[in-house]
Coordinates of C-alpha atoms in Angstrom, one line a residue:
M1 CA -1.7 10.4 -22.3
K2 CA -4.5 10.0 -19.8
F3 CA -4.3 7.1 -17.3
F4 CA -5.7 5.8 -14.1
H5 CA -3.3 5.5 -11.2
L6 CA -4.3 2.7 -8.7
S7 CA -2.6 0.9 -5.9
D8 CA -2.9 -1.0 -2.7
M9 CA -6.2 -2.8 -3.4
H10 CA -5.3 -5.4 -0.8
I11 CA -7.9 -7.8 -2.1
G12 CA -8.8 -10.4 0.5
K13 CA -8.2 -8.1 3.5
Q14 CA -10.4 -8.1 6.6
L15 CA -11.2 -5.1 8.7
H16 CA -11.0 -6.5 12.2
R17 CA -13.1 -9.6 11.9
Y18 CA -15.2 -8.5 9.0
S19 CA -14.7 -9.7 5.4
L20 CA -14.4 -6.8 2.9
K21 CA -15.3 -9.0 -0.1
E22 CA -18.6 -7.2 -0.9
D23 CA -17.0 -3.8 -0.3
Q24 CA -14.0 -4.5 -2.6
E25 CA -16.2 -6.0 -5.4
A26 CA -18.4 -2.8 -5.3
I27 CA -15.5 -0.4 -5.4
L28 CA -13.7 -2.3 -8.2
W29 CA -16.9 -2.3 -10.2
E30 CA -17.1 1.5 -9.7
I31 CA -13.5 1.9 -11.0
T32 CA -14.5 -0.3 -14.0
D33 CA -17.5 1.9 -14.6
Y34 CA -15.2 5.0 -14.7
A35 CA -13.0 3.1 -17.2
W36 CA -16.0 2.5 -19.5
K37 CA -17.1 6.2 -19.3
I38 CA -13.6 7.9 -19.6
H39 CA -11.8 5.2 -21.6
P40 CA -8.2 6.2 -20.4
D41 CA -5.2 5.4 -22.5
A42 CA -3.9 3.1 -19.7
I43 CA -4.6 1.8 -16.2
V44 CA -1.6 1.6 -13.9
I45 CA -1.7 -0.5 -10.7
A46 CA 1.3 0.2 -8.4
G47 CA 1.4 -2.9 -6.3
D48 CA -0.3 -4.7 -3.3
I49 CA -3.0 -6.3 -5.5
Y50 CA -3.6 -8.8 -2.7
D51 CA -3.3 -8.5 1.0
K52 CA -1.3 -11.7 1.4
S53 CA 1.4 -13.3 -0.7
T54 CA -0.7 -16.5 -0.8
P55 CA -4.2 -15.0 -1.6
S56 CA -7.3 -17.1 -1.1
A57 CA -9.2 -18.5 -4.1
E58 CA -11.9 -15.9 -3.3
A59 CA -9.4 -13.0 -3.6
V60 CA -8.0 -14.3 -6.8
T61 CA -11.5 -14.6 -8.3
I62 CA -12.3 -11.0 -7.3
F63 CA -9.2 -9.7 -9.1
D64 CA -9.8 -12.0 -12.1
R65 CA -13.3 -10.5 -12.5
F66 CA -11.9 -7.0 -12.2
L67 CA -9.4 -7.6 -15.0
T68 CA -12.0 -9.4 -17.1
G69 CA -14.4 -6.4 -16.7
L70 CA -11.6 -4.1 -17.9
A71 CA -10.6 -6.4 -20.7
E72 CA -14.1 -6.2 -22.1
I73 CA -13.8 -2.5 -22.8
T74 CA -13.1 -1.7 -26.5
P75 CA -10.8 -0.4 -27.8
K76 CA -8.6 -2.3 -25.4
I77 CA -7.1 -0.4 -22.5
P78 CA -3.5 -1.4 -21.6
I79 CA -3.2 -2.4 -18.0
L80 CA 0.2 -2.1 -16.3
I81 CA 0.7 -4.0 -13.0
I82 CA 3.6 -4.4 -10.6
S83 CA 3.9 -6.4 -7.4
G84 CA 4.0 -4.8 -4.0
N85 CA 5.5 -6.0 -0.7
H86 CA 2.2 -7.9 0.1
D87 CA 2.3 -9.7 -3.2
S88 CA 4.1 -12.8 -4.4
A89 CA 6.2 -11.9 -7.4
E90 CA 6.1 -15.4 -8.8
R91 CA 2.3 -15.8 -8.4
L92 CA 1.5 -12.4 -9.8
Q93 CA 3.8 -12.8 -12.8
Y94 CA 2.3 -16.2 -13.7
A95 CA 1.0 -16.4 -17.3
S96 CA 2.4 -12.9 -18.0
E97 CA 3.2 -13.6 -21.6
I98 CA -0.3 -14.8 -22.3
L99 CA -1.8 -11.7 -20.5
K100 CA 0.5 -9.5 -22.6
K101 CA -1.4 -10.6 -25.7
N102 CA -4.5 -9.1 -24.1
H103 CA -2.7 -5.8 -23.3
I104 CA -2.1 -6.7 -19.6
Y105 CA 1.5 -6.2 -18.6
M106 CA 2.8 -7.8 -15.4
A107 CA 6.1 -7.1 -13.6
G108 CA 6.5 -9.3 -10.6
S109 CA 10.3 -9.1 -10.1
V110 CA 13.0 -6.5 -10.4
P111 CA 16.2 -7.3 -12.4
E112 CA 18.2 -10.0 -10.6
T113 CA 21.1 -10.5 -13.0
E114 CA 23.4 -8.2 -15.0
G115 CA 21.6 -9.0 -18.2
E116 CA 18.1 -8.2 -17.0
R117 CA 16.4 -4.8 -17.2
I118 CA 13.4 -3.0 -15.8
R119 CA 10.3 -4.0 -17.8
K120 CA 9.4 -1.2 -20.1
V121 CA 6.1 -0.7 -21.8
I122 CA 5.8 1.9 -24.7
L123 CA 2.4 3.4 -25.3
K124 CA 1.4 6.0 -27.9
D125 CA -0.9 9.0 -28.0
E126 CA -1.3 12.0 -30.3
E127 CA 1.9 13.6 -28.8
G128 CA 4.0 10.5 -29.5
E129 CA 5.4 7.7 -27.3
V130 CA 5.4 7.4 -23.5
D131 CA 7.8 5.0 -21.8
F132 CA 6.4 3.3 -18.7
Y133 CA 9.0 1.6 -16.4
L134 CA 7.6 -1.0 -14.2
L135 CA 9.6 -1.4 -10.9
P136 CA 8.1 -3.8 -8.4
F137 CA 8.8 -3.7 -4.7
M138 CA 12.5 -4.4 -4.0
K139 CA 15.1 -4.7 -1.3
P140 CA 18.8 -4.1 -1.7
S141 CA 19.4 -7.9 -1.5
Y142 CA 17.1 -8.5 -4.5
V143 CA 19.6 -6.8 -6.8
R144 CA 22.8 -8.0 -5.2
N145 CA 23.7 -10.2 -8.2
V146 CA 23.2 -7.2 -10.6
F147 CA 26.0 -5.3 -8.8
R148 CA 28.3 -8.2 -7.8
D149 CA 31.4 -6.1 -7.3
N150 CA 29.7 -3.3 -5.3
P151 CA 26.2 -4.2 -4.1
P152 CA 24.0 -1.3 -2.8
E153 CA 23.7 -1.0 0.9
S154 CA 20.5 0.9 1.2
Y155 CA 17.0 0.9 -0.3
S156 CA 17.5 4.4 -1.7
E157 CA 20.8 3.4 -3.4
A158 CA 19.4 0.2 -4.8
V159 CA 16.5 2.0 -6.5
K160 CA 18.7 4.8 -7.8
R161 CA 21.3 2.5 -9.3
I162 CA 18.8 0.0 -10.8
I163 CA 17.2 2.9 -12.6
E164 CA 20.5 4.5 -13.7
R165 CA 21.3 1.3 -15.7
E166 CA 18.3 2.0 -18.1
N167 CA 20.0 5.1 -19.7
I168 CA 16.7 6.9 -19.8
D169 CA 16.3 9.8 -22.2
Y170 CA 14.8 12.4 -19.8
D171 CA 15.3 15.3 -22.3
T172 CA 13.2 14.4 -25.3
R173 CA 11.0 11.4 -24.2
R174 CA 8.1 11.3 -21.7
N175 CA 8.8 8.8 -19.0
V176 CA 6.6 7.3 -16.2
L177 CA 7.9 5.2 -13.3
V178 CA 5.6 2.8 -11.5
S179 CA 7.1 1.9 -8.1
H180 CA 6.1 0.4 -4.8
Q181 CA 8.4 1.8 -2.0
F182 CA 8.5 4.1 0.9
Y183 CA 9.6 7.4 -0.7
V184 CA 10.7 10.5 1.3
G185 CA 11.1 14.0 -0.1
D186 CA 14.1 16.4 0.0
G187 CA 15.7 16.6 3.3
G188 CA 14.2 13.3 4.5
E189 CA 10.6 14.7 4.8
A190 CA 8.4 11.7 5.3
P191 CA 4.9 11.4 3.9
K192 CA 1.9 10.7 6.2
T193 CA 1.3 7.1 7.1
C194 CA -1.5 5.1 8.7
D195 CA -1.9 2.3 11.2
S196 CA -2.5 -0.2 8.4
E197 CA 0.9 0.4 6.9
V198 CA 4.1 -1.1 8.2
C199 CA 7.3 0.9 7.8
S200 CA 10.7 -0.3 9.1
V201 CA 12.1 0.9 12.4
G202 CA 14.8 3.6 11.8
G203 CA 13.7 4.3 8.3
I204 CA 16.0 1.7 6.7
D205 CA 13.4 1.2 3.9
Q206 CA 13.3 4.9 2.9
V207 CA 13.9 5.9 -0.7
D208 CA 15.0 9.4 -1.6
T209 CA 12.9 11.0 -4.4
A210 CA 16.0 12.6 -5.8
G211 CA 16.7 9.3 -7.6
V212 CA 13.4 9.5 -9.5
A213 CA 13.1 13.3 -10.0
G214 CA 13.8 13.0 -13.8
F215 CA 10.6 11.2 -14.6
D216 CA 7.6 13.1 -15.9
Y217 CA 5.4 11.2 -13.4
V218 CA 6.0 8.7 -10.7
A219 CA 3.1 6.5 -9.9
L220 CA 3.6 5.2 -6.3
G221 CA 2.1 2.5 -4.3
H222 CA 2.6 1.5 -0.6
L223 CA 1.1 4.3 1.5
H224 CA -2.7 4.3 2.0
G225 CA -3.3 8.1 2.0
A226 CA -3.3 9.9 -1.3
Q227 CA -0.6 12.5 -1.3
K228 CA 2.3 14.0 -3.2
V229 CA 5.9 13.5 -2.1
G230 CA 7.8 16.8 -2.5
S231 CA 6.4 17.3 -6.0
E232 CA 3.1 17.1 -7.8
K233 CA 4.5 14.6 -10.2
I234 CA 5.6 12.1 -7.5
R235 CA 2.4 10.8 -6.0
Y236 CA 0.8 8.1 -3.9
C237 CA -2.8 7.5 -5.1
G238 CA -3.8 5.9 -1.8
T239 CA -6.2 2.9 -1.3
P240 CA -9.6 2.7 -2.9
L241 CA -11.1 1.8 0.4
K242 CA -10.4 2.6 4.1
Y243 CA -8.5 -0.3 5.6
S244 CA -8.0 0.9 9.2
V245 CA -9.7 3.2 11.7
S246 CA -6.8 5.6 11.3
E247 CA -8.0 6.2 7.7
C248 CA -11.5 7.3 8.8
G249 CA -10.7 10.9 7.9
H250 CA -9.5 10.0 4.4
H251 CA -11.5 10.9 1.2
K252 CA -10.8 8.0 -1.1
T253 CA -10.6 8.8 -4.8
L254 CA -9.5 7.5 -8.2
T255 CA -6.4 9.4 -9.4
V256 CA -6.5 10.3 -13.1
V257 CA -3.3 11.6 -14.6
T258 CA -3.1 13.5 -17.9
L259 CA 0.4 13.7 -19.3
K260 CA 0.7 16.1 -22.3
S261 CA 3.8 17.2 -24.0
K262 CA 7.1 17.7 -22.2
K263 CA 6.4 21.5 -22.1
D264 CA 2.9 21.3 -20.7
V265 CA 1.9 21.1 -17.1
L266 CA 0.9 17.8 -15.6
Q267 CA -2.9 17.5 -14.8
I268 CA -4.2 15.5 -11.8
E269 CA -7.9 14.8 -11.3
E270 CA -9.3 12.9 -8.3
L271 CA -12.7 11.2 -9.0
P272 CA -14.8 10.4 -5.9
L273 CA -15.3 6.7 -4.9
H274 CA -18.4 5.6 -3.1
P275 CA -18.0 2.6 -0.7
I276 CA -20.9 0.5 0.5
R277 CA -19.8 1.2 4.1
D278 CA -17.7 4.0 5.6
V279 CA -15.3 3.7 8.5
R280 CA -16.2 6.0 11.4
K281 CA -15.1 6.9 14.9
K282 CA -17.6 7.6 17.7
T283 CA -16.7 9.1 21.1
G284 CA -19.0 9.8 24.1
T285 CA -21.1 8.1 26.7
L286 CA -23.1 5.1 25.7
E287 CA -26.3 7.1 26.0
E288 CA -24.9 9.8 23.8
I289 CA -23.7 7.4 21.1
L290 CA -26.9 5.5 21.0
A291 CA -29.0 8.6 20.9
G292 CA -26.8 10.2 18.1
A293 CA -26.8 7.2 15.8
R294 CA -28.0 8.4 12.3
E295 CA -29.8 6.0 10.0
E296 CA -27.2 6.3 7.2
E297 CA -24.4 5.3 9.6
R298 CA -25.9 2.1 11.1
E299 CA -24.3 -0.2 8.5
D300 CA -20.9 1.5 8.6
Y301 CA -17.8 0.1 10.3
V302 CA -17.6 1.9 13.6
S303 CA -14.9 2.3 16.2
I304 CA -16.4 3.4 19.5
T305 CA -14.7 5.0 22.5
L306 CA -16.9 5.2 25.7
T307 CA -16.3 7.9 28.2
D308 CA -18.7 6.7 30.9
E309 CA -17.2 7.0 34.4
I310 CA -19.4 4.1 35.6
D311 CA -19.3 1.0 33.4
P312 CA -22.6 0.8 31.5
Y313 CA -24.6 -2.4 31.3
K314 CA -23.7 -4.8 28.5
P315 CA -22.4 -2.0 26.2
R316 CA -21.6 -4.2 23.2
E317 CA -25.0 -5.8 23.1
Q318 CA -26.6 -2.4 23.2
L319 CA -24.3 -0.9 20.5
E320 CA -24.7 -3.9 18.2
R321 CA -28.5 -3.4 18.2
V322 CA -27.8 0.0 16.6
Y323 CA -24.6 -0.5 14.6
S324 CA -24.3 -3.7 12.6
H325 CA -20.5 -3.6 12.2
V326 CA -18.8 -2.6 15.5
L327 CA -15.1 -2.8 15.0
E328 CA -13.9 -2.2 18.6
I329 CA -15.1 -0.7 21.9
R330 CA -12.5 1.3 23.8
V331 CA -12.9 3.0 27.2
D332 CA -11.4 6.5 28.0
N333 CA -12.4 8.1 31.3
Q334 CA -10.7 9.6 34.3
R335 CA -10.3 6.2 36.0
T336 CA -8.6 4.5 33.0
R337 CA -6.4 7.6 32.4
K338 CA -5.2 7.6 36.0
K339 CA -4.4 4.0 35.9
L340 CA -2.3 4.5 32.8
E341 CA -0.5 7.4 34.4
E342 CA 0.4 5.2 37.4
T343 CA 1.7 2.3 35.4
E344 CA 3.3 4.3 32.5
E345 CA 7.1 3.8 32.2
E346 CA 9.4 5.0 29.6
P347 CA 10.1 1.9 27.4
E348 CA 13.7 1.0 26.7
V349 CA 14.3 1.1 23.0
K350 CA 16.7 -1.5 21.8
D351 CA 18.0 -2.5 18.4
P352 CA 16.5 -5.7 17.0
F353 CA 19.7 -7.8 17.6
S354 CA 19.9 -6.8 21.3
A355 CA 16.2 -7.5 21.7
F356 CA 16.7 -11.0 20.3
E357 CA 19.6 -11.6 22.6
D358 CA 17.4 -10.8 25.6
F359 CA 14.6 -13.1 24.2
Y360 CA 17.1 -15.9 23.7
R361 CA 18.4 -15.5 27.2
E362 CA 14.9 -15.6 28.7
M363 CA 13.8 -18.6 26.7
Q364 CA 17.0 -20.7 26.9
G365 CA 18.4 -19.6 30.3
K366 CA 21.8 -18.8 28.8
D367 CA 23.5 -16.5 26.4
M368 CA 24.1 -17.2 22.7
S369 CA 27.4 -18.7 21.7
E370 CA 29.6 -16.7 19.3
E371 CA 28.7 -19.0 16.5
E372 CA 25.0 -18.5 17.1
K373 CA 25.6 -14.7 17.3
K374 CA 27.2 -14.8 13.8
V375 CA 24.3 -16.7 12.4
M376 CA 21.8 -14.2 13.8
E377 CA 23.8 -11.2 12.6
Q378 CA 23.8 -12.6 9.1
I379 CA 20.0 -13.1 9.3
F380 CA 19.4 -9.5 10.5
D381 CA 21.7 -8.2 7.8
E382 CA 19.8 -10.1 5.2
V383 CA 16.5 -8.7 6.5
K384 CA 17.9 -5.2 6.3
G385 CA 19.2 -5.8 2.9
E386 CA 22.8 -5.4 3.9

């Protein structure tokens, strides 16, 4: 069973003030071209299709064209899609039964009642059947009604228990989980993250990989850097494009997974992706950066750090004559470093509820009443999934 593992396309996203429409269309077309040439047995998309839960009409059109392009390939390639934390489960799951007839399987929501189960798609190859379990992004509160008597208190427990209900045959059948969460390895070893990702303070959203270790492959979405989590078979494929300056060192690829028999070793291949524009960092004096500008970089997205000790004349205007997509201009010299050292203080880290208490006091000129505190405590517990 050979399949593409994609995630975190974030269609509709902007990089600073620049639209990525052209860049996203080009990279999705390259993925479609790979699908025509390789013709995988399936294409798995592990969440965060869109960058916002209410995507623009333009973003929806881009994704529609991508699916249409894939659907034109014959024989038909099954496409398996789950929602991520940036997606709207209801919007993404719209017309799912119609799409199923065209071999496009959508899972927008996790089970929410005792009678519901994780959506399972069974595909076949020469070795037999493979069970794909589609588990969208979830919080403990999403499955509270599934476990009425003893609801899960943590993300890790919620994922583990919702999977355990499926009575999966790990011994004789090949199983693939598609999931969109923040997974950590044995001993709480966290994967590498980027500035473009948001992870909860204190790690309340962490999910232990022990709960998914029985699967033959776990196709993850959520983190933007391609990487394994403790095991080769538990992987983030990363984004197809660079979505922040912190990702400038990434090499974006298309992950191709080959799952043979239960006895054979899993095969992972990473095919290169070629964006229209790269994301780069440049550091130096204004004169050095201007003189060092290579022709092939001039259309790229560029973050610039100037080290001039004396402020240069109209640096942005000069830089924009050379680079067409300047993301930001920072200054790092002895003067700015000294100023930071003089003003730097150790920040006081407070829990969210205490921080809100301080905010309320500053805005209202008084403390919260006991009744107001109870209301806010309920809200914070709901956010944390408790």
